PDB file of N, CA and C in Angstrom:
ATOM      1  N   ARG A  50       0.732  -1.111   0.058  1.00 87.00           N
ATOM      2  CA  ARG A  50       0.154   0.197   0.055  1.00 87.00           C
ATOM      3  C   ARG A  50       0.962   0.969  -0.211  1.00 87.00           C
ATOM      4  N   ASN A  51       1.778   1.450   1.029  1.00 87.00           N
ATOM      5  CA  ASN A  51       2.883   2.592   1.004  1.00 87.00           C
ATOM      6  C   ASN A  51       3.336   2.430  -0.402  1.00 87.00           C
ATOM      7  N   PHE A  52       3.933   1.704  -1.201  1.00 93.00           N
ATOM      8  CA  PHE A  52       4.775   1.575  -2.081  1.00 93.00           C
ATOM      9  C   PHE A  52       3.537   2.081  -3.151  1.00 93.00           C
ATOM     10  N   VAL A  53       2.413   1.692  -3.263  1.00 96.00           N
ATOM     11  CA  VAL A  53       1.259   2.196  -4.343  1.00 96.00           C
ATOM     12  C   VAL A  53       0.992   3.619  -4.333  1.00 96.00           C
ATOM     13  N   ASN A  54       0.926   4.067  -3.103  1.00 95.00           N
ATOM     14  CA  ASN A  54       0.571   5.710  -2.765  1.00 95.00           C
ATOM     15  C   ASN A  54       1.877   6.598  -3.325  1.00 95.00           C
ATOM     16  N   LEU A  55       3.087   5.981  -2.370  1.00 93.00           N
ATOM     17  CA  LEU A  55       4.231   6.851  -3.220  1.00 93.00           C
ATOM     18  C   LEU A  55       4.711   7.086  -4.602  1.00 93.00           C
ATOM     19  N   PHE A  56       4.448   5.316  -5.293  1.00 95.00           N
ATOM     20  CA  PHE A  56       4.618   5.668  -6.744  1.00 95.00           C
ATOM     21  C   PHE A  56       3.717   6.207  -7.259  1.00 95.00           C
ATOM     22  N   ALA A  57       2.321   6.674  -6.770  1.00 96.00           N
ATOM     23  CA  ALA A  57       1.284   7.706  -7.727  1.00 96.00           C
ATOM     24  C   ALA A  57       1.930   9.007  -7.384  1.00 96.00           C
ATOM     25  N   ILE A  58       2.535   9.649  -6.171  1.00 93.00           N
ATOM     26  CA  ILE A  58       2.900  10.774  -5.904  1.00 93.00           C
ATOM     27  C   ILE A  58       4.194  10.948  -7.092  1.00 93.00           C
ATOM     28  N   VAL A  59       5.097  10.000  -6.953  1.00 92.00           N
ATOM     29  CA  VAL A  59       6.178  10.250  -7.946  1.00 92.00           C
ATOM     30  C   VAL A  59       5.819  10.519  -9.437  1.00 92.00           C
ATOM     31  N   ALA A  60       5.259   9.374  -9.726  1.00 93.00           N
ATOM     32  CA  ALA A  60       4.632   9.706 -11.096  1.00 93.00           C
ATOM     33  C   ALA A  60       3.577  10.574 -11.479  1.00 93.00           C
ATOM     34  N   ASP A  61       2.874  11.182 -10.384  1.00 94.00           N
ATOM     35  CA  ASP A  61       1.756  12.574 -10.750  1.00 94.00           C
ATOM     36  C   ASP A  61       3.414  13.591 -10.672  1.00 94.00           C
ATOM     37  N   GLY A  62       3.858  13.668  -9.764  1.00 90.00           N
ATOM     38  CA  GLY A  62       5.094  14.728 -10.024  1.00 90.00           C
ATOM     39  C   GLY A  62       6.083  14.594 -11.322  1.00 90.00           C
ATOM     40  N   MET A  63       6.226  13.590 -11.722  1.00 90.00           N
ATOM     41  CA  MET A  63       6.737  13.472 -13.092  1.00 90.00           C
ATOM     42  C   MET A  63       5.708  14.122 -14.033  1.00 90.00           C
ATOM     43  N   GLN A  64       4.820  13.742 -13.853  1.00 93.00           N
ATOM     44  CA  GLN A  64       3.721  14.016 -14.959  1.00 93.00           C
ATOM     45  C   GLN A  64       3.464  15.319 -15.187  1.00 93.00           C
ATOM     46  N   ARG A  65       3.257  16.317 -14.096  1.00 91.00           N
ATOM     47  CA  ARG A  65       3.108  17.741 -13.961  1.00 91.00           C
ATOM     48  C   ARG A  65       4.475  18.576 -14.290  1.00 91.00           C
ATOM     49  N   GLY A  66       5.623  17.567 -14.334  1.00 89.00           N
ATOM     50  CA  GLY A  66       7.052  18.443 -14.509  1.00 89.00           C
ATOM     51  C   GLY A  66       7.774  18.898 -13.347  1.00 89.00           C
ATOM     52  N   GLU A  67       7.093  18.570 -12.157  1.00 88.00           N
ATOM     53  CA  GLU A  67       8.133  18.737 -10.520  1.00 88.00           C
ATOM     54  C   GLU A  67       9.082  17.993 -10.714  1.00 88.00           C
ATOM     55  N   PHE A  68       8.991  16.890 -10.953  1.00 87.00           N
ATOM     56  CA  PHE A  68      10.339  15.889 -10.613  1.00 87.00           C
ATOM     57  C   PHE A  68      10.849  15.514 -12.326  1.00 87.00           C
ATOM     58  N   ARG A  69      12.012  15.597 -12.449  1.00 86.00           N
ATOM     59  CA  ARG A  69      12.958  14.762 -13.431  1.00 86.00           C
ATOM     60  C   ARG A  69      11.753  13.602 -13.853  1.00 86.00           C
ATOM     61  N   ALA A  70      12.284  13.277 -15.410  1.00 88.00           N
ATOM     62  CA  ALA A  70      11.423  12.164 -16.164  1.00 88.00           C
ATOM     63  C   ALA A  70      12.753  11.154 -16.066  1.00 88.00           C
ATOM     64  N   VAL A  71      12.270  10.207 -14.614  1.00 90.00           N
ATOM     65  CA  VAL A  71      13.160   8.946 -14.030  1.00 90.00           C
ATOM     66  C   VAL A  71      12.485   7.968 -14.272  1.00 90.00           C
ATOM     67  N   ASN A  72      12.824   6.534 -14.094  1.00 94.00           N
ATOM     68  CA  ASN A  72      11.738   5.321 -14.197  1.00 94.00           C
ATOM     69  C   ASN A  72      10.951   5.667 -12.351  1.00 94.00           C
ATOM     70  N   PRO A  73       9.771   5.776 -12.847  1.00 93.00           N
ATOM     71  CA  PRO A  73       9.353   6.100 -11.371  1.00 93.00           C
ATOM     72  C   PRO A  73       9.298   4.956 -10.452  1.00 93.00           C
ATOM     73  N   TYR A  74       9.190   3.354 -10.891  1.00 95.00           N
ATOM     74  CA  TYR A  74       9.285   2.638 -10.228  1.00 95.00           C
ATOM     75  C   TYR A  74      10.456   2.362  -9.358  1.00 95.00           C
ATOM     76  N   LEU A  75      11.803   2.713 -10.068  1.00 93.00           N
ATOM     77  CA  LEU A  75      13.196   2.787  -9.286  1.00 93.00           C
ATOM     78  C   LEU A  75      13.230   3.746  -8.299  1.00 93.00           C
ATOM     79  N   ALA A  76      12.472   5.115  -8.643  1.00 92.00           N
ATOM     80  CA  ALA A  76      12.813   6.176  -7.736  1.00 92.00           C
ATOM     81  C   ALA A  76      11.974   5.636  -6.716  1.00 92.00           C
ATOM     82  N   THR A  77      10.934   4.983  -6.874  1.00 93.00           N
ATOM     83  CA  THR A  77      10.251   5.086  -5.658  1.00 93.00           C
ATOM     84  C   THR A  77      10.714   3.749  -4.866  1.00 93.00           C
ATOM     85  N   ARG A  78      10.994   2.835  -5.441  1.00 94.00           N
ATOM     86  CA  ARG A  78      12.124   1.851  -4.512  1.00 94.00           C
ATOM     87  C   ARG A  78      13.239   2.438  -3.961  1.00 94.00           C
ATOM     88  N   SER A  79      14.016   3.710  -4.260  1.00 91.00           N
ATOM     89  CA  SER A  79      15.177   4.201  -3.850  1.00 91.00           C
ATOM     90  C   SER A  79      14.332   5.188  -2.540  1.00 91.00           C
ATOM     91  N   ILE A  80      13.271   5.488  -2.720  1.00 90.00           N
ATOM     92  CA  ILE A  80      13.150   6.380  -1.445  1.00 90.00           C
ATOM     93  C   ILE A  80      12.880   5.262  -0.441  1.00 90.00           C
ATOM     94  N   LEU A  81      11.924   4.542  -0.794  1.00 91.00           N
ATOM     95  CA  LEU A  81      11.582   3.428   0.456  1.00 91.00           C
ATOM     96  C   LEU A  81      12.740   2.707   0.832  1.00 91.00           C
ATOM     97  N   ALA A  82      13.757   2.513  -0.125  1.00 92.00           N
ATOM     98  CA  ALA A  82      14.908   1.934   0.866  1.00 92.00           C
ATOM     99  C   ALA A  82      15.753   2.840   1.480  1.00 92.00           C
ATOM    100  N   LEU A  83      15.830   4.070   1.416  1.00 88.00           N
ATOM    101  CA  LEU A  83      16.403   5.052   2.015  1.00 88.00           C
ATOM    102  C   LEU A  83      15.593   4.808   3.673  1.00 88.00           C
ATOM    103  N   ILE A  84      14.256   4.948   3.471  1.00 86.00           N
ATOM    104  CA  ILE A  84      13.810   5.007   4.858  1.00 86.00           C
ATOM    105  C   ILE A  84      13.371   3.255   5.576  1.00 86.00           C
ATOM    106  N   ILE A  85      13.405   2.672   4.932  1.00 90.00           N
ATOM    107  CA  ILE A  85      13.863   1.089   5.269  1.00 90.00           C
ATOM    108  C   ILE A  85      15.165   0.989   6.304  1.00 90.00           C
ATOM    109  N   PHE A  86      15.699   1.332   5.309  1.00 89.00           N
ATOM    110  CA  PHE A  86      17.231   1.126   6.091  1.00 89.00           C
ATOM    111  C   PHE A  86      17.416   1.764   7.170  1.00 89.00           C
ATOM    112  N   TYR A  87      16.763   3.110   7.497  1.00 83.00           N
ATOM    113  CA  TYR A  87      17.058   3.864   8.406  1.00 83.00           C
ATOM    114  C   TYR A  87      16.465   2.947   9.624  1.00 83.00           C
ATOM    115  N   PHE A  88      15.076   2.827   9.512  1.00 83.00           N
ATOM    116  CA  PHE A  88      14.793   2.033  10.973  1.00 83.00           C
ATOM    117  C   PHE A  88      15.089   0.595  11.108  1.00 83.00           C
ATOM    118  N   SER A  89      15.630  -0.084   9.883  1.00 89.00           N
ATOM    119  CA  SER A  89      16.124  -1.236   9.914  1.00 89.00           C
ATOM    120  C   SER A  89      17.666  -1.429  11.179  1.00 89.00           C
ATOM    121  N   SER A  90      18.435  -0.191  10.419  1.00 86.00           N
ATOM    122  CA  SER A  90      19.735  -0.467  11.118  1.00 86.00           C
ATOM    123  C   SER A  90      19.527   0.115  12.699  1.00 86.00           C
ATOM    124  N   ARG A  91      18.543   0.086  13.445  1.00 82.00           N
ATOM    125  CA  ARG A  91      18.538   0.574  14.846  1.00 82.00           C
ATOM    126  C   ARG A  91      19.329   0.047  15.273  1.00 82.00           C
ATOM    127  N   PRO A  92      19.422  -1.369  15.663  1.00 84.00           N
ATOM    128  CA  PRO A  92      20.249  -2.170  16.445  1.00 84.00           C
ATOM    129  C   PRO A  92      21.823  -2.063  16.300  1.00 84.00           C
ATOM    130  N   VAL A  93      22.231  -2.049  15.296  1.00 86.00           N
ATOM    131  CA  VAL A  93      23.367  -1.800  14.864  1.00 86.00           C
ATOM    132  C   VAL A  93      23.723  -0.261  15.177  1.00 86.00           C
ATOM    133  N   VAL A  94      23.246   0.666  14.735  1.00 82.00           N
ATOM    134  CA  VAL A  94      23.550   2.080  15.279  1.00 82.00           C
ATOM    135  C   VAL A  94      23.340   2.160  16.630  1.00 82.00           C
ATOM    136  N   ARG A  95      22.898   1.627  17.516  1.00 81.00           N
ATOM    137  CA  ARG A  95      22.623   1.945  18.896  1.00 81.00           C
ATOM    138  C   ARG A  95      23.885   1.200  19.415  1.00 81.00           C
ATOM    139  N   LEU A  96      24.826   0.201  18.707  1.00 85.00           N
ATOM    140  CA  LEU A  96      26.068   0.130  19.551  1.00 85.00           C
ATOM    141  C   LEU A  96      26.998   1.013  19.315  1.00 85.00           C
ATOM    142  N   TYR A  97      26.988   1.937  18.850  1.00 83.00           N
ATOM    143  CA  TYR A  97      28.056   3.226  18.688  1.00 83.00           C
ATOM    144  C   TYR A  97      27.329   4.942  18.901  1.00 83.00           C
ATOM    145  N   GLN A  98      26.216   4.701  19.255  1.00 78.00           N
ATOM    146  CA  GLN A  98      25.249   5.935  19.284  1.00 78.00           C
ATOM    147  C   GLN A  98      24.479   5.635  20.354  1.00 78.00           C
ATOM    148  N   GLN A  99      24.412   6.425  21.332  1.00 76.00           N
ATOM    149  CA  GLN A  99      23.645   6.100  22.600  1.00 76.00           C
ATOM    150  C   GLN A  99      22.041   6.005  22.545  1.00 76.00           C
ATOM    151  N   ASN A 100      21.417   7.374  21.544  1.00 75.00           N
ATOM    152  CA  ASN A 100      20.228   7.230  21.428  1.00 75.00           C
ATOM    153  C   ASN A 100      19.738   8.181  20.049  1.00 75.00           C
ATOM    154  N   PRO A 101      20.348   6.996  18.984  1.00 70.00           N
ATOM    155  CA  PRO A 101      19.943   7.998  17.706  1.00 70.00           C
ATOM    156  C   PRO A 101      18.783   8.047  17.410  1.00 70.00           C
ATOM    157  N   PHE A 102      17.667   7.818  17.764  1.00 74.00           N
ATOM    158  CA  PHE A 102      16.417   7.658  17.355  1.00 74.00           C
ATOM    159  C   PHE A 102      15.197   8.448  17.877  1.00 74.00           C
ATOM    160  N   THR A 103      16.048  10.078  18.081  1.00 78.00           N
ATOM    161  CA  THR A 103      14.797  10.821  18.757  1.00 78.00           C
ATOM    162  C   THR A 103      14.325  11.416  17.771  1.00 78.00           C
ATOM    163  N   GLU A 104      13.031  12.170  18.355  1.00 77.00           N
ATOM    164  CA  GLU A 104      11.903  12.949  17.462  1.00 77.00           C
ATOM    165  C   GLU A 104      13.103  13.731  16.552  1.00 77.00           C
ATOM    166  N   ALA A 105      13.718  14.446  16.990  1.00 80.00           N
ATOM    167  CA  ALA A 105      14.832  15.526  16.671  1.00 80.00           C
ATOM    168  C   ALA A 105      15.572  14.774  15.417  1.00 80.00           C
ATOM    169  N   SER A 106      16.128  13.698  15.941  1.00 82.00           N
ATOM    170  CA  SER A 106      16.891  12.691  14.910  1.00 82.00           C
ATOM    171  C   SER A 106      16.206  12.470  13.582  1.00 82.00           C
ATOM    172  N   LYS A 107      14.998  11.984  13.785  1.00 82.00           N
ATOM    173  CA  LYS A 107      13.785  11.183  12.843  1.00 82.00           C
ATOM    174  C   LYS A 107      13.660  12.642  12.130  1.00 82.00           C
ATOM    175  N   GLU A 108      13.039  13.961  12.489  1.00 86.00           N
ATOM    176  CA  GLU A 108      12.907  15.296  11.510  1.00 86.00           C
ATOM    177  C   GLU A 108      13.754  15.577  10.975  1.00 86.00           C
ATOM    178  N   GLU A 109      15.211  15.445  11.506  1.00 87.00           N
ATOM    179  CA  GLU A 109      16.649  15.552  10.313  1.00 87.00           C
ATOM    180  C   GLU A 109      16.902  14.658   9.147  1.00 87.00           C
ATOM    181  N   PHE A 110      16.683  13.463   9.715  1.00 85.00           N
ATOM    182  CA  PHE A 110      16.917  12.463   8.775  1.00 85.00           C
ATOM    183  C   PHE A 110      15.663  12.774   7.263  1.00 85.00           C
ATOM    184  N   ILE A 111      14.352  12.962   7.661  1.00 85.00           N
ATOM    185  CA  ILE A 111      13.158  13.444   6.801  1.00 85.00           C
ATOM    186  C   ILE A 111      13.932  14.421   6.111  1.00 85.00           C
ATOM    187  N   GLY A 112      14.348  15.657   6.856  1.00 89.00           N
ATOM    188  CA  GLY A 112      14.339  16.803   6.194  1.00 89.00           C
ATOM    189  C   GLY A 112      15.780  16.662   5.126  1.00 89.00           C
ATOM    190  N   HIS A 113      16.961  15.363   5.535  1.00 87.00           N
ATOM    191  CA  HIS A 113      17.978  15.239   4.851  1.00 87.00           C
ATOM    192  C   HIS A 113      17.440  14.332   3.640  1.00 87.00           C
ATOM    193  N   VAL A 114      16.602  13.437   3.759  1.00 86.00           N
ATOM    194  CA  VAL A 114      16.128  12.602   2.527  1.00 86.00           C
ATOM    195  C   VAL A 114      15.345  13.452   1.405  1.00 86.00           C
ATOM    196  N   ILE A 115      14.654  14.553   2.047  1.00 86.00           N
ATOM    197  CA  ILE A 115      14.032  15.094   0.862  1.00 86.00           C
ATOM    198  C   ILE A 115      15.076  16.387   0.357  1.00 86.00           C
ATOM    199  N   ASP A 116      15.837  16.651   1.049  1.00 88.00           N
ATOM    200  CA  ASP A 116      16.820  17.595   0.139  1.00 88.00           C
ATOM    201  C   ASP A 116      17.702  16.699  -0.560  1.00 88.00           C
ATOM    202  N   LEU A 117      18.154  15.701  -0.129  1.00 86.00           N
ATOM    203  CA  LEU A 117      19.018  14.895  -1.202  1.00 86.00           C
ATOM    204  C   LEU A 117      17.986  14.380  -2.043  1.00 86.00           C
ATOM    205  N   LEU A 118      16.886  13.975  -2.238  1.00 84.00           N
ATOM    206  CA  LEU A 118      15.952  13.517  -3.438  1.00 84.00           C
ATOM    207  C   LEU A 118      15.525  14.554  -4.285  1.00 84.00           C
ATOM    208  N   CYS A 119      15.467  15.932  -3.891  1.00 83.00           N
ATOM    209  CA  CYS A 119      14.915  16.863  -4.594  1.00 83.00           C
ATOM    210  C   CYS A 119      16.119  17.703  -5.175  1.00 83.00           C
ATOM    211  N   LYS A 120      17.649  17.605  -4.607  1.00 82.00           N
ATOM    212  CA  LYS A 120      18.451  18.728  -5.141  1.00 82.00           C
ATOM    213  C   LYS A 120      19.609  17.748  -5.493  1.00 82.00           C
ATOM    214  N   GLY A 121      19.625  16.441  -4.729  1.00 76.00           N
ATOM    215  CA  GLY A 121      20.633  15.834  -5.123  1.00 76.00           C
ATOM    216  C   GLY A 121      21.970  15.806  -4.795  1.00 76.00           C
ATOM    217  N   ILE A 122      22.885  15.141  -4.855  1.00 64.00           N
ATOM    218  CA  ILE A 122      24.500  15.849  -4.343  1.00 64.00           C
ATOM    219  C   ILE A 122      25.541  16.143  -4.916  1.00 64.00           C
ATOM    220  N   ILE A 123      25.010  16.700  -6.566  1.00 63.00           N
ATOM    221  CA  ILE A 123      25.994  17.008  -7.514  1.00 63.00           C
ATOM    222  C   ILE A 123      25.628  18.807  -7.436  1.00 63.00           C
ATOM    223  N   ASN A 124      26.946  19.615  -7.079  1.00 67.00           N
ATOM    224  CA  ASN A 124      26.860  20.718  -7.027  1.00 67.00           C
ATOM    225  C   ASN A 124      26.906  21.352  -8.362  1.00 67.00           C
ATOM    226  N   GLU A 125      25.877  21.967  -8.998  1.00 67.00           N
ATOM    227  CA  GLU A 125      26.108  22.585  -9.951  1.00 67.00           C
ATOM    228  C   GLU A 125      26.857  23.494 -10.563  1.00 67.00           C
ATOM    229  N   LYS A 126      27.332  24.367  -9.443  1.00 69.00           N
ATOM    230  CA  LYS A 126      28.049  25.413  -9.694  1.00 69.00           C
ATOM    231  C   LYS A 126      29.672  24.838  -9.786  1.00 69.00           C
ATOM    232  N   SER A 127      29.769  23.585  -9.608  1.00 59.00           N
ATOM    233  CA  SER A 127      31.363  23.156  -9.861  1.00 59.00           C
ATOM    234  C   SER A 127      31.144  21.877 -11.299  1.00 59.00           C
ATOM    235  N   SER A 128      30.253  21.924 -12.026  1.00 53.00           N
ATOM    236  CA  SER A 128      30.248  20.958 -13.074  1.00 53.00           C
ATOM    237  C   SER A 128      30.516  22.048 -14.458  1.00 53.00           C
TER     238      SER A 128
END
């Protein structure tokens, strides 16, 4: 259900020109992979960080993912 909903958002954004035209299936899988890994890595992260999953850190992660997805990591000024 989450995949279908997110896929619809991605495909709609591409259709309206808000997102670049990429494979919407792969884009959706990539977004979900970031989120799933974040939460499934809890046991390992707790080995080296005492309290890594506070509300503030979740909000920071969400902001980071949105920024990364929307802007990428390439500095357009340097290319």
